[in-house]
Coordinates of N, CA and C in Angstrom, one line a residue:
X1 N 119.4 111.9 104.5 CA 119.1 112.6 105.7 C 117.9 112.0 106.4
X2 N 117.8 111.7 107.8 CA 116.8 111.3 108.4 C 115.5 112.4 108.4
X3 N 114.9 111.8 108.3 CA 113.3 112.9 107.6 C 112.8 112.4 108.6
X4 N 113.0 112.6 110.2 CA 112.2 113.1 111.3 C 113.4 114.1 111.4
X5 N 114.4 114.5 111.3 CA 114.8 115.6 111.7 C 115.0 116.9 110.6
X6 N 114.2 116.5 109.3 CA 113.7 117.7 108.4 C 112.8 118.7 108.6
X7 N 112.8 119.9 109.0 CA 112.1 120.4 109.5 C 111.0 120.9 108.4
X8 N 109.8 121.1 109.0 CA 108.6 121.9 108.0 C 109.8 123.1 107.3
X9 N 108.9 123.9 106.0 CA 109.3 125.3 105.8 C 108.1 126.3 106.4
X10 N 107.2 126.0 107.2 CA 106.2 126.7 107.9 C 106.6 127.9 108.6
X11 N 108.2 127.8 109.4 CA 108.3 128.9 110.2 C 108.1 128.5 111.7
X12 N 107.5 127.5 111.8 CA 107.1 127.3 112.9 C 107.2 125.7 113.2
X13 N 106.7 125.4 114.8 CA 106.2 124.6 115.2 C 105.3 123.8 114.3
X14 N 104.8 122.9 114.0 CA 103.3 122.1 113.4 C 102.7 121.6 115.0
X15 N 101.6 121.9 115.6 CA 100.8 121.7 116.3 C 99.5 120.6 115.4
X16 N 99.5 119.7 116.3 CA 99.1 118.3 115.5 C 98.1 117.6 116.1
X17 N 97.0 117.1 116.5 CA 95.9 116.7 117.0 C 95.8 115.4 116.1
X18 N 95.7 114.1 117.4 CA 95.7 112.6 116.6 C 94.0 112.3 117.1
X19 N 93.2 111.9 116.1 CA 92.7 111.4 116.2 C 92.4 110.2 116.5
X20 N 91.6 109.1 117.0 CA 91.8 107.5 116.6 C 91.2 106.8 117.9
X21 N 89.8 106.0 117.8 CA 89.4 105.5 118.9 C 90.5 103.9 119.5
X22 N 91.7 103.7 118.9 CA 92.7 103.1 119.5 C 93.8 103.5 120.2
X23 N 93.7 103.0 121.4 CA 94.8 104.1 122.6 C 96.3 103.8 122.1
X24 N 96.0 102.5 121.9 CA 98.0 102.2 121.4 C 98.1 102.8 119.6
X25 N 97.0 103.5 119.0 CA 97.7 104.2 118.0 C 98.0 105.5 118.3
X26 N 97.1 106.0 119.0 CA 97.4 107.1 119.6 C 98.6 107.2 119.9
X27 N 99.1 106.1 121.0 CA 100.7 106.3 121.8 C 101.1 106.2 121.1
X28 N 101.2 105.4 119.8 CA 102.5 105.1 119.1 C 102.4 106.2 117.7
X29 N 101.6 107.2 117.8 CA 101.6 108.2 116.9 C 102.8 109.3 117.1
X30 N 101.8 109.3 118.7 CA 102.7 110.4 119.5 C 104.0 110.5 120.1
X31 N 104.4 108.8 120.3 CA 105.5 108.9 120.9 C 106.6 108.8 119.2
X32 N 106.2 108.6 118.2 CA 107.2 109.1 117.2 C 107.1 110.6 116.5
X33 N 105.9 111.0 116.6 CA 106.1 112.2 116.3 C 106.3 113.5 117.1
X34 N 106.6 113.1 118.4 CA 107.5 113.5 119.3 C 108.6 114.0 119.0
X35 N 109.6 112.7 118.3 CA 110.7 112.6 117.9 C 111.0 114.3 116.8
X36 N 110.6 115.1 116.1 CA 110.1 115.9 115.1 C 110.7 116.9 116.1
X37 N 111.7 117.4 115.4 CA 111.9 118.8 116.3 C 110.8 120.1 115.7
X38 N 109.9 119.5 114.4 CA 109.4 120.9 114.2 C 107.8 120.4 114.3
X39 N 107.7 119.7 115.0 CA 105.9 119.0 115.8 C 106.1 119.0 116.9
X40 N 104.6 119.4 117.3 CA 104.5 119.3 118.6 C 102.5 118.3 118.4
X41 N 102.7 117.1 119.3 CA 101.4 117.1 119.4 C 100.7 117.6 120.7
X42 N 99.5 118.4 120.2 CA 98.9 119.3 121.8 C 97.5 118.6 121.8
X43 N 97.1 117.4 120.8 CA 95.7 116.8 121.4 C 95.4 115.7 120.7
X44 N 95.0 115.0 121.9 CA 94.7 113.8 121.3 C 92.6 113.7 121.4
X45 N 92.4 112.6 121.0 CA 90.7 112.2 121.0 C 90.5 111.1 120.6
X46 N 89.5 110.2 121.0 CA 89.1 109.0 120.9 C 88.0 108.7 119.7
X47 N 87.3 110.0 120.0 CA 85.8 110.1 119.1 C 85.5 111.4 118.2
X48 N 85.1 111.1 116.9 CA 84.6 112.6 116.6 C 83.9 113.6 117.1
X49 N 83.1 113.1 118.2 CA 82.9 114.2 119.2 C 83.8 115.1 119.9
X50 N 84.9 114.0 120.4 CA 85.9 114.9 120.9 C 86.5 115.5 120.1
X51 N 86.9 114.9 118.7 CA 87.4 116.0 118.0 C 87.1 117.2 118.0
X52 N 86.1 117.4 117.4 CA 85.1 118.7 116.9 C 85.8 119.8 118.8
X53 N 85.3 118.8 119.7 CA 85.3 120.3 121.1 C 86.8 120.1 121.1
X54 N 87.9 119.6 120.5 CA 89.3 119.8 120.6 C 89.2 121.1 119.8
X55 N 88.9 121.1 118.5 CA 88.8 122.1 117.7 C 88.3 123.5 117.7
X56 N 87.4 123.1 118.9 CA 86.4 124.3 119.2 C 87.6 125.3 120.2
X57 N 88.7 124.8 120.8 CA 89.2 125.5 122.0 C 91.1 125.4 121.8
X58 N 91.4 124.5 120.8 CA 92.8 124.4 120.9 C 93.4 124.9 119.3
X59 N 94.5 126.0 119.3 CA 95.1 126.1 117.9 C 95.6 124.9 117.7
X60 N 95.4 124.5 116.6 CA 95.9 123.3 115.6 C 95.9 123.6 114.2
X61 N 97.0 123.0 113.8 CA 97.3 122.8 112.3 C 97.0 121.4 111.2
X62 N 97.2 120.5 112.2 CA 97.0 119.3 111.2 C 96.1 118.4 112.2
X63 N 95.3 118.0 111.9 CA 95.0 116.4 112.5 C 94.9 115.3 111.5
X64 N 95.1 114.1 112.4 CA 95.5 113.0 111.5 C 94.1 112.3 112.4
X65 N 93.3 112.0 111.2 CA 92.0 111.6 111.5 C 91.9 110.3 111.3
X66 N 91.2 109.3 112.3 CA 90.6 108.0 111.7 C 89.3 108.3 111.0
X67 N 89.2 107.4 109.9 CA 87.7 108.1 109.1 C 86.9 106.8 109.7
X68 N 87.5 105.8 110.7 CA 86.3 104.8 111.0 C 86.1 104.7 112.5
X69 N 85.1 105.4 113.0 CA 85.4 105.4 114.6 C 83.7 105.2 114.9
X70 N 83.8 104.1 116.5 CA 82.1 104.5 116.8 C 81.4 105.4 117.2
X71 N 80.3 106.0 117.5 CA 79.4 106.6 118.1 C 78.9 107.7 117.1
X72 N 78.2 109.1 117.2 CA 77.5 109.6 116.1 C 78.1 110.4 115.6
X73 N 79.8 110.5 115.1 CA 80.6 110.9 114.5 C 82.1 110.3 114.1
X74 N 81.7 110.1 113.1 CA 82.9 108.8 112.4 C 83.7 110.3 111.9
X75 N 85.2 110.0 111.8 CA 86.2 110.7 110.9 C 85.5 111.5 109.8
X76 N 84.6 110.8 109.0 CA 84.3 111.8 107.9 C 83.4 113.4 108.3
X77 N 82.3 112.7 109.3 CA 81.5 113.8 109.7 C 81.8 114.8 110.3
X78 N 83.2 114.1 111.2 CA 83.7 115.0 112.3 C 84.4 116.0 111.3
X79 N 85.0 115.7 110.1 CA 85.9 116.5 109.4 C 84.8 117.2 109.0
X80 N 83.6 117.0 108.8 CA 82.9 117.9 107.7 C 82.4 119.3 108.5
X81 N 82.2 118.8 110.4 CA 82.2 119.9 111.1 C 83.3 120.9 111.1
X82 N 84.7 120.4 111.4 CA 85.5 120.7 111.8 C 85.8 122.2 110.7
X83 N 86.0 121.4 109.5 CA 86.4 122.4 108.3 C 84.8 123.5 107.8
X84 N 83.9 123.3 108.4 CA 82.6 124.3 108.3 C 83.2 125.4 109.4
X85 N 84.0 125.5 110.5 CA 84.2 126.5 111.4 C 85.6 127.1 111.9
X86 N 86.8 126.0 111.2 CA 87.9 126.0 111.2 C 88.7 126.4 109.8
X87 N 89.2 127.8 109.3 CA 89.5 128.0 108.2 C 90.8 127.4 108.5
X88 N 91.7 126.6 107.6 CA 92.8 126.9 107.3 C 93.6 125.6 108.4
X89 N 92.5 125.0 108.9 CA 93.1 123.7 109.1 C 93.3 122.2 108.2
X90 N 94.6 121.6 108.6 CA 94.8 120.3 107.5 C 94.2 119.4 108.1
X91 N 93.8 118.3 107.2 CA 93.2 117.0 108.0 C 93.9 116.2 106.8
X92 N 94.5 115.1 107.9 CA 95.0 113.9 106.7 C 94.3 113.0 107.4
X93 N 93.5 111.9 106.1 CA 92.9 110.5 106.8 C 93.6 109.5 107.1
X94 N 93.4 109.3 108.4 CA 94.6 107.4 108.2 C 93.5 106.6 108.2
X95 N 93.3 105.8 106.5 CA 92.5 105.0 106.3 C 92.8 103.3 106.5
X96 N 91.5 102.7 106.5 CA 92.2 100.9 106.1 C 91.6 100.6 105.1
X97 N 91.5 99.5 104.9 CA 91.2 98.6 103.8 C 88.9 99.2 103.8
X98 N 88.9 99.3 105.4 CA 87.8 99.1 105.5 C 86.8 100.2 105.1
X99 N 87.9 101.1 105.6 CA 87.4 102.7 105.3 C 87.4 103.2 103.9
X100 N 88.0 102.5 102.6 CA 88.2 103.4 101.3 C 87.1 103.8 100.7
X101 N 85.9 103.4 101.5 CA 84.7 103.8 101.0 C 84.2 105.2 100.9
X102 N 84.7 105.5 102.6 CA 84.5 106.8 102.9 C 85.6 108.2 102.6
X103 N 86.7 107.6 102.0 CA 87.2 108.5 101.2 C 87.0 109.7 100.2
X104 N 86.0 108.9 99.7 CA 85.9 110.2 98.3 C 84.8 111.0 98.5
X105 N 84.2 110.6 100.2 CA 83.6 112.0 100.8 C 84.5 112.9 101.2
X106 N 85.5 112.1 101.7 CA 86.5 113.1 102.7 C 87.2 114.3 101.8
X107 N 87.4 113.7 100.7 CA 87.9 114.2 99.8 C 87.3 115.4 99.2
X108 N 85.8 114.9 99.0 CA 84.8 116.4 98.5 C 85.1 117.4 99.6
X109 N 85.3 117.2 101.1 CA 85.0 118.2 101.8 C 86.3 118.9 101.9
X110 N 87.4 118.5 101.6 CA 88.7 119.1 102.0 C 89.7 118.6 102.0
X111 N 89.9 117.3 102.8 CA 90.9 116.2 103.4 C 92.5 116.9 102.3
X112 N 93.5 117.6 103.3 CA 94.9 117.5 102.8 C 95.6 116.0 102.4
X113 N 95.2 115.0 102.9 CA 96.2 113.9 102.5 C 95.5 112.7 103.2
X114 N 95.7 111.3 102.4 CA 94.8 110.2 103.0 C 96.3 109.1 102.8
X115 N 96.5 108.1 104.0 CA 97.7 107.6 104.1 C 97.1 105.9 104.9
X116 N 97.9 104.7 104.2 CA 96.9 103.7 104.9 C 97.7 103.9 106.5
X117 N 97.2 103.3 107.0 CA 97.7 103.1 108.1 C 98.9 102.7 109.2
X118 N 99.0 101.8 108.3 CA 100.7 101.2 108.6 C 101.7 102.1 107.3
X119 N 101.3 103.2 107.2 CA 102.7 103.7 106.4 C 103.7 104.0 106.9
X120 N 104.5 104.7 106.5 CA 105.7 104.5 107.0 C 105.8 105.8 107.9
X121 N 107.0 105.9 109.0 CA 107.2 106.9 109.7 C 107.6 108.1 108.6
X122 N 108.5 108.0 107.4 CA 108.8 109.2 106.8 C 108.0 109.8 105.8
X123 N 106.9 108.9 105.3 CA 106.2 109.4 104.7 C 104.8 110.0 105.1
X124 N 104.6 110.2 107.3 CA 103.7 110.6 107.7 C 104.7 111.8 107.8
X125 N 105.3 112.0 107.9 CA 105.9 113.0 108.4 C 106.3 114.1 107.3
X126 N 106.4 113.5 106.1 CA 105.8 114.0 104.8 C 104.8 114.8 104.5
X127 N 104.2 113.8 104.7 CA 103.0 114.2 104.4 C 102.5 115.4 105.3
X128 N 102.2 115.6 106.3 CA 102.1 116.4 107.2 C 103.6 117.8 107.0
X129 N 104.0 117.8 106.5 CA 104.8 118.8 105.9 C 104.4 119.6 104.7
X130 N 103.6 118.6 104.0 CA 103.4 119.2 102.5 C 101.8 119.8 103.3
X131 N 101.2 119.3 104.1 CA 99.9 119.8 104.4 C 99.4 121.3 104.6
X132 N 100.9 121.5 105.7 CA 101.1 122.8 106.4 C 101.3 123.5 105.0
X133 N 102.0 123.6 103.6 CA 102.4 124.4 102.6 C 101.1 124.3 101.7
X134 N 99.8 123.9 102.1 CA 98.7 123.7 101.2 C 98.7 122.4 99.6
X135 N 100.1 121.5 100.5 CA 99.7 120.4 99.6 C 98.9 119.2 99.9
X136 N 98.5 118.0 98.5 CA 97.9 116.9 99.0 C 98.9 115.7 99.1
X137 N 98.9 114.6 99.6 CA 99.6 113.8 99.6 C 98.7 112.5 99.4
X138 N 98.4 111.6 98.9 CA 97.6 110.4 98.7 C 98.6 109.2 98.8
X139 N 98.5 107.7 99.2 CA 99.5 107.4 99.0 C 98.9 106.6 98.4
X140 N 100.3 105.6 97.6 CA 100.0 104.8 96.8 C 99.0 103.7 97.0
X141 N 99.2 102.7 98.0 CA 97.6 102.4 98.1 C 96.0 102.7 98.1
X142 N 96.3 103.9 99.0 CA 95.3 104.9 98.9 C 94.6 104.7 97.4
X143 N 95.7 105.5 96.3 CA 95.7 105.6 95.1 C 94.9 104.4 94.4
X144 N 95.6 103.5 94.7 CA 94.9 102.4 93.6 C 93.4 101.8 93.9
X145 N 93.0 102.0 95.4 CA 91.7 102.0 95.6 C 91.1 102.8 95.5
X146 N 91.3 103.8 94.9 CA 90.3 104.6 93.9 C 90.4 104.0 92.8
X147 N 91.7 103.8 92.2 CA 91.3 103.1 90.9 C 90.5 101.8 90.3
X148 N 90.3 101.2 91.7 CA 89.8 100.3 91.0 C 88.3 100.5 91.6
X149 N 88.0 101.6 92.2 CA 86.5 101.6 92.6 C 85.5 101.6 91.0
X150 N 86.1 102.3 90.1 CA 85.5 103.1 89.0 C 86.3 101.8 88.1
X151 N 85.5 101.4 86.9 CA 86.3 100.5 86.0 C 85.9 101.7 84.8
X152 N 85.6 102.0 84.2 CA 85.0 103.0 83.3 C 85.9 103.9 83.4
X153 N 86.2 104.5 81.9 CA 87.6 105.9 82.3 C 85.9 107.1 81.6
X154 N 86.3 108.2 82.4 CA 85.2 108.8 82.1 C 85.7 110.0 80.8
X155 N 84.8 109.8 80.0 CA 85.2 110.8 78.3 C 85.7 111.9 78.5
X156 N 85.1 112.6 79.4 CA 86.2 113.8 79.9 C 87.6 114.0 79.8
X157 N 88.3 112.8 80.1 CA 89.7 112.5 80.1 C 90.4 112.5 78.3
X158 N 89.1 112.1 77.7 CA 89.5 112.3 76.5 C 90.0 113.3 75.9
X159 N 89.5 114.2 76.3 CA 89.4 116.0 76.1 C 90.6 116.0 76.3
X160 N 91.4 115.9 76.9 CA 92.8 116.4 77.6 C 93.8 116.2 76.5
X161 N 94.7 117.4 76.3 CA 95.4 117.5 75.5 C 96.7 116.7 76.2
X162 N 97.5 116.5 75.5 CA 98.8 115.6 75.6 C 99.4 117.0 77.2
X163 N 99.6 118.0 76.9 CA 100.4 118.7 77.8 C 99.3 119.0 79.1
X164 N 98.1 118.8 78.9 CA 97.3 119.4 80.2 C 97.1 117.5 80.9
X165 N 97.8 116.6 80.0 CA 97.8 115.6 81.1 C 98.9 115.3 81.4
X166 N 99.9 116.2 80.9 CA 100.9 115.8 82.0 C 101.0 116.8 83.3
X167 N 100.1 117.8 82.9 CA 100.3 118.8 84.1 C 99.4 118.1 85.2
X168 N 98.7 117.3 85.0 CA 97.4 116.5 85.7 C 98.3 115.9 86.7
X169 N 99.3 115.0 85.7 CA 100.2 113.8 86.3 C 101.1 114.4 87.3
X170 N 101.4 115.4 87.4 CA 102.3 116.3 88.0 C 101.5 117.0 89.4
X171 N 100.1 117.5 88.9 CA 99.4 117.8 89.9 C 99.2 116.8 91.1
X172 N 99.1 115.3 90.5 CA 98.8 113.6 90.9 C 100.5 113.9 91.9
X173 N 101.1 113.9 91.8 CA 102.2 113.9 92.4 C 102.4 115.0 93.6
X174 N 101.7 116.2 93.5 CA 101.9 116.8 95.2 C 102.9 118.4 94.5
X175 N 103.1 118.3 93.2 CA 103.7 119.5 93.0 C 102.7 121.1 92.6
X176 N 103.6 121.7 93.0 CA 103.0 123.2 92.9 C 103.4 123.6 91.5
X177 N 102.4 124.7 91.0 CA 102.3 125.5 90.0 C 103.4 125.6 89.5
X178 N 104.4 126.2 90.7 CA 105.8 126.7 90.3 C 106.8 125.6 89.8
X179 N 106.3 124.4 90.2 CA 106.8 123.0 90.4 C 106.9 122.6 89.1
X180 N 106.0 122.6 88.7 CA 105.3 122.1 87.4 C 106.1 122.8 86.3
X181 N 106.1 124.3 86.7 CA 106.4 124.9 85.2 C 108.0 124.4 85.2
X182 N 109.0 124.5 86.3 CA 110.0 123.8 86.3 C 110.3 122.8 85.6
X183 N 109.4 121.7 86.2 CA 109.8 120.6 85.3 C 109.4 120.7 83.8
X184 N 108.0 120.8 83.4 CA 107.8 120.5 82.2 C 108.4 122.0 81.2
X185 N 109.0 123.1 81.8 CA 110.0 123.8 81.5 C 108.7 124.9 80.4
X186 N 107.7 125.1 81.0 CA 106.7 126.3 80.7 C 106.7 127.2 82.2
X187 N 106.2 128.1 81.3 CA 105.9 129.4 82.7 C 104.7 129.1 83.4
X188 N 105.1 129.7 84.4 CA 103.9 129.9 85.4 C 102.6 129.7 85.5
X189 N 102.0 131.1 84.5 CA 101.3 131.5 83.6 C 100.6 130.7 82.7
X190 N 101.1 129.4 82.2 CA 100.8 128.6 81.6 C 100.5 127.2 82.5
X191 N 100.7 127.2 83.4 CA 100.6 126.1 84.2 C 99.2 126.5 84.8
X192 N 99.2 127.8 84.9 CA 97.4 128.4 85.1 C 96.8 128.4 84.4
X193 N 97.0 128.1 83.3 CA 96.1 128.1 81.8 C 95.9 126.7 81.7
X194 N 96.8 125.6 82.3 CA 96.6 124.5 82.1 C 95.1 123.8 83.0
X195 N 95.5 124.4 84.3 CA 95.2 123.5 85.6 C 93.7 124.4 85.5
X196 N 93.3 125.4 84.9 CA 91.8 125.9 84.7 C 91.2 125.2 83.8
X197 N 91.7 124.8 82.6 CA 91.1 123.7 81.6 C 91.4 122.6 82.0
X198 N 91.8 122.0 82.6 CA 91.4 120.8 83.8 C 90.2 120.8 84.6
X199 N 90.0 122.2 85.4 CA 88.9 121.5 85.8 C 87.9 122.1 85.2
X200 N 87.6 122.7 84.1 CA 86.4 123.0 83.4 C 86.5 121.6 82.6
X201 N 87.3 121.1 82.1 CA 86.6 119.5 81.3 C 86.2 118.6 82.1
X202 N 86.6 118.4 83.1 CA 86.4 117.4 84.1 C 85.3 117.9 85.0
X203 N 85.1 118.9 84.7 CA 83.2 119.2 85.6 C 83.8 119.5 86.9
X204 N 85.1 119.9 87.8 CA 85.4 119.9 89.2 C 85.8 121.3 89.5
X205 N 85.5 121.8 90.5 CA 86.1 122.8 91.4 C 87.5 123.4 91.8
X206 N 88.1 122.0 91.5 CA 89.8 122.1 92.3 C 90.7 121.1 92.0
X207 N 91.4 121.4 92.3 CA 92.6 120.4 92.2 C 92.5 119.0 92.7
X208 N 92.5 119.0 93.9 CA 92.2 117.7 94.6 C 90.8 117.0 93.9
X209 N 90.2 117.6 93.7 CA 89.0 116.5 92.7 C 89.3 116.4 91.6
X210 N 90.0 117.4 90.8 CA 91.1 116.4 89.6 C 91.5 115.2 90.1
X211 N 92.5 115.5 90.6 CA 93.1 115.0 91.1 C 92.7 113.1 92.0
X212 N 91.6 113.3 92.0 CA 90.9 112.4 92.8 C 90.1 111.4 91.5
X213 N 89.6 112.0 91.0 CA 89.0 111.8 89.9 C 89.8 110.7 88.8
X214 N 90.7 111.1 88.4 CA 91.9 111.0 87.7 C 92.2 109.5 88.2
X215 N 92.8 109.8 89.4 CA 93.1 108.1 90.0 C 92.1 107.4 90.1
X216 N 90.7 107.7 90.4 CA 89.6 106.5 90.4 C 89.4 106.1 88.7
X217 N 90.0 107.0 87.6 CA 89.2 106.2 86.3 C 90.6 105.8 85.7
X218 N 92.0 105.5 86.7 CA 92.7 105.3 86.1 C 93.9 106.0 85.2
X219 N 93.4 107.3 85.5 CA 94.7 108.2 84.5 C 96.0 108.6 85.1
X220 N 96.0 108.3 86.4 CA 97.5 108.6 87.3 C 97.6 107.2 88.1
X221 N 99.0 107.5 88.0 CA 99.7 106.2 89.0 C 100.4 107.2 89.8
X222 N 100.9 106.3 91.4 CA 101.5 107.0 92.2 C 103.0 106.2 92.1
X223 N 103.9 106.5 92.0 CA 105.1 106.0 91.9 C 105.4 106.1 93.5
X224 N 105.9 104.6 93.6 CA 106.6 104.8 95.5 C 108.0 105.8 95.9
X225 N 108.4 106.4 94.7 CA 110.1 106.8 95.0 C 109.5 108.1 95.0
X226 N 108.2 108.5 95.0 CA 107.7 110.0 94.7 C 108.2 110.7 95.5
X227 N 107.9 110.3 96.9 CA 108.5 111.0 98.4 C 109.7 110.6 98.6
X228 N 110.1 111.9 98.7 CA 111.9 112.1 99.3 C 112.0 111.3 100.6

């Protein structure tokens, strides 16, 4: 099935704000995610300045941020405003080769999903689906420049029993709690018991810094057939 005409399970509309100080990514953002009967984009911006006063005055649900733009707010800072006054909005990064630096700030602060740039139309469109349901999406490039930032697997990882790394690897993949118990065919209940001793060995707060963590020392791969 064509996955621009899959609709979110939100209920709604996705109201979508493109960031990006290039006008022809902008157009060519907007004129395909146009195509989306369940998006709408209602703003665009050049600069993290403008982001942040988009944010100040328009309902939005996702923005798809450059994390490399000039003047005194790049993608990362702008995000770090944005989510200090904006509960419950997504931000996915569209990073390049040049930006993976600034990722694994974006990441501490929140960032729903980081995607290179030239990815594909169905896997933005993806992605920005799983956002609105409170998931992450990383993609495979993304993925391996974490991993090779870190050469060192960090001892922590050691700690992990055979079943709390596969729930890791599953978390690495974008599935839910309920997801998880499905597949590896445990309860619920236990997928909560897993994903709390995850981040108490690993010294992290949440999921996505598992999660983040994991890929930079090496413990998850992203398979390309991940996304439907």
């Amino acid at each position: 099935m064509d996955q621009v005409n899959v609709p979110s399970q939100c209920g709604r509309r996705i109201r979508i704000a493109i960031v990006d100080d290039h006008p022809m990514v902008r157009e060519g953002l907007r004129a395909f995610l146009q195509l989306a009967e369940d998006m709408d984009v209602v703003a665009e911006a050049s600069s993290g300045v403008e982001a942040v006063q988009i944010c100040q005055t328009e309902a939005i649900d996702v923005i798809l941020m450059d994390l490399v733009m000039p003047g005194p707010l790049d993608g990362v800072e702008a995000m770090r405003k944005i989510l200090a006054f904006r509960d419950g909005i997504r931000v996915i990064a569209l990073t390049s080769y040049a930006s993976y630096g600034k990722s694994q700030t974006a990441i501490q602060l929140g960032a729903s999903g980081f995607l290179h740039k030239d990815v594909s139309p169905e896997e933005l469109l993806f992605a920005i689906r799983q956002s609105v349901q409170g998931r992450m999406l990383i993609e495979t490039r993304v993925f391996d420049a974490f991993r090779k930032t870190e050469k060192q697997k960090d001892p922590a990882f050691e700690s992990l029993t055979h079943r709390e790394t596969e729930v890791l690897d599953a978390m690495g993949k974008g599935l839910s709690n309920k997801e998880i118990a499905a597949k590896l065919r445990i309860t619920d209940k236990t997928v909560k018991v897993h994903v709390s001793n995850i981040l108490r060995k690993l010294c992290v707060s949440d999921r996505t810094q598992a999660v983040v963590a994991a890929a930079r020392c090496g413990w998850l791969t992203m398979e390309a057939d991940e996304t439907p």
